[in-house]
C-alpha cells in the first residue's frame, strides 16, 4: 500500500486527476481494489485529490480551447462526474458560452458568408461537435451575416 501511495502522490504532484482516473491508473499498476480505495480516501483526506479542483481545471481548460458546455459535460460523464456538478462548476466560473461560441465560429470561419444551405449545415455540425447549443450556434452564425 505504501507503494500505491507513493505512485499516487507522484502523479498528483504533476497534475490533478479525477477519482476515477487515479483509481484506474493505480489498478493498472496492479493495485488491489481495497488498497486503491484506501489510498484514494487518504489522498482525499490529505487534500491531494480534490474532485472539485479537478473539475474546475477541466472546465477552464476545455473552455479555453474553444469547447462548449455540452462537450465538457460529455467528457465529464466519461470521468463519472455528474452533469449537475459540471453545470454548477460552469456557473461558478461564469463563462459566457454565447461569446465563446461566437469566438470559436470567428476563429474557424472568419467573416466569410454562408453561400448555401449545405455549407450552413456543415458549419452548424462543426459547432455542435464542439459542444455548443443550437441557440449559441445560431447567435454566433447570425453575428457574421
Coordinates of C-alpha atoms in Angstrom, one line a residue:
X1 CA 0.0 0.0 0.0
X2 CA 2.9 2.3 0.6
X3 CA 4.0 1.9 -3.0
X4 CA 0.5 2.8 -4.2
X5 CA 0.6 6.0 -2.0
X6 CA 4.0 6.9 -3.5
X7 CA 2.7 6.4 -7.0
X8 CA -0.5 8.4 -6.3
X9 CA 1.5 11.3 -4.8
X10 CA 3.9 11.2 -7.7
X11 CA 1.1 11.5 -10.3
X12 CA -0.9 14.1 -8.2
X13 CA 2.2 16.3 -7.8
X14 CA 2.2 16.8 -11.6
X15 CA -1.5 17.5 -12.2
X16 CA -5.0 17.0 -10.8
X17 CA -6.8 13.7 -11.5
X18 CA -10.4 12.7 -11.1
X19 CA -11.0 9.9 -8.6
X20 CA -11.9 7.6 -11.5
X21 CA -8.6 8.4 -13.4
X22 CA -6.5 7.8 -10.3
X23 CA -8.3 4.6 -9.5
X24 CA -7.8 3.3 -13.0
X25 CA -4.1 4.2 -13.0
X26 CA -3.4 2.5 -9.7
X27 CA -5.4 -0.5 -10.9
X28 CA -3.2 -0.8 -14.0
X29 CA -0.2 -0.8 -11.7
X30 CA -1.5 -4.0 -10.1
X31 CA -3.1 -2.4 -7.0
X32 CA -5.7 -4.4 -5.0
X33 CA -9.2 -2.7 -5.2
X34 CA -9.4 -2.5 -1.4
X35 CA -6.0 -0.9 -1.2
X36 CA -6.8 1.5 -4.0
X37 CA -9.9 2.6 -2.2
X38 CA -7.9 3.3 1.0
X39 CA -5.2 5.2 -1.0
X40 CA -7.9 7.4 -2.7
X41 CA -9.6 8.0 0.7
X42 CA -6.2 9.0 2.1
X43 CA -5.5 11.3 -0.8
X44 CA -8.9 13.0 -0.4
X45 CA -8.4 13.4 3.4
X46 CA -4.9 15.0 2.9
X47 CA -6.4 17.2 0.1
X48 CA -4.1 15.8 -2.5
X49 CA -7.1 14.7 -4.5
X50 CA -10.0 17.1 -4.9
X51 CA -12.8 16.3 -7.4
X52 CA -14.0 20.0 -7.4
X53 CA -10.5 21.3 -8.1
X54 CA -10.1 18.7 -10.9
X55 CA -13.5 19.7 -12.4
X56 CA -12.7 23.4 -12.3
X57 CA -9.4 22.7 -14.1
X58 CA -11.1 20.6 -16.7
X59 CA -13.9 23.1 -17.4
X60 CA -11.5 26.1 -17.6
X61 CA -9.1 24.1 -19.8
X62 CA -11.7 22.9 -22.3
X63 CA -13.5 26.3 -22.4
X64 CA -10.1 27.9 -23.1
X65 CA -9.6 25.6 -26.0
X66 CA -13.0 26.6 -27.5
X67 CA -15.2 23.8 -26.4
X68 CA -18.8 24.3 -25.4
X69 CA -20.7 23.1 -22.3
X70 CA -22.2 20.0 -24.0
X71 CA -18.7 18.7 -24.9
X72 CA -17.5 19.3 -21.4
X73 CA -20.5 17.5 -19.9
X74 CA -19.9 14.5 -22.2
X75 CA -16.2 14.4 -21.3
X76 CA -17.0 14.5 -17.6
X77 CA -19.6 11.8 -17.9
X78 CA -16.7 9.5 -19.0
X79 CA -14.9 10.5 -15.8
X80 CA -18.0 9.5 -13.9
X81 CA -18.7 13.1 -12.8
X82 CA -22.4 14.1 -12.6
X83 CA -23.9 16.6 -15.0
X84 CA -25.2 18.7 -12.1
X85 CA -21.6 19.1 -10.7
X86 CA -20.4 20.2 -14.1
X87 CA -23.3 22.7 -14.5
X88 CA -22.7 24.1 -11.0
X89 CA -18.9 24.4 -11.7
X90 CA -19.6 26.2 -15.0
X91 CA -22.0 28.6 -13.3
X92 CA -19.4 29.4 -10.6
X93 CA -16.8 30.1 -13.3
X94 CA -19.3 32.5 -15.0
X95 CA -18.3 31.5 -18.6
X96 CA -20.1 33.3 -21.3
X97 CA -20.9 30.4 -23.7
X98 CA -22.5 32.7 -26.3
X99 CA -19.4 34.8 -26.6
X100 CA -17.3 31.7 -26.7
X101 CA -19.4 30.2 -29.5
X102 CA -19.0 33.4 -31.5
X103 CA -15.3 33.5 -30.9
X104 CA -14.9 29.9 -32.0
X105 CA -17.0 30.5 -35.1
X106 CA -15.0 33.6 -36.0
X107 CA -11.7 31.7 -35.5
X108 CA -12.8 28.9 -37.8
X109 CA -14.7 30.7 -40.5
X110 CA -13.8 34.4 -40.1
X111 CA -16.2 36.8 -41.8
X112 CA -16.9 34.5 -44.8
X113 CA -20.5 34.4 -45.8
X114 CA -22.6 31.2 -45.8
X115 CA -23.3 30.7 -49.5
X116 CA -25.7 27.7 -49.5
X117 CA -27.7 25.5 -47.2
X118 CA -25.2 22.6 -47.4
X119 CA -22.4 24.9 -46.1
X120 CA -24.6 26.2 -43.3
X121 CA -25.3 22.6 -42.2
X122 CA -21.6 21.8 -42.3
X123 CA -20.8 24.8 -40.1
X124 CA -23.6 24.0 -37.7
X125 CA -22.4 20.4 -37.4
X126 CA -18.8 21.6 -36.6
X127 CA -20.1 23.9 -33.8
X128 CA -22.3 21.1 -32.4
X129 CA -19.3 18.8 -32.3
X130 CA -17.5 21.5 -30.3
X131 CA -20.3 21.2 -27.8
X132 CA -22.3 24.4 -28.4
X133 CA -26.1 24.5 -28.1
X134 CA -28.3 25.3 -31.1
X135 CA -29.2 28.7 -29.7
X136 CA -25.5 29.6 -29.2
X137 CA -24.7 28.4 -32.7
X138 CA -27.5 30.5 -34.3
X139 CA -26.4 33.6 -32.5
X140 CA -22.7 33.0 -33.5
X141 CA -23.7 32.5 -37.1
X142 CA -26.0 35.5 -37.3
X143 CA -23.3 37.8 -35.9
X144 CA -21.2 37.3 -39.0
X145 CA -24.1 37.8 -41.5

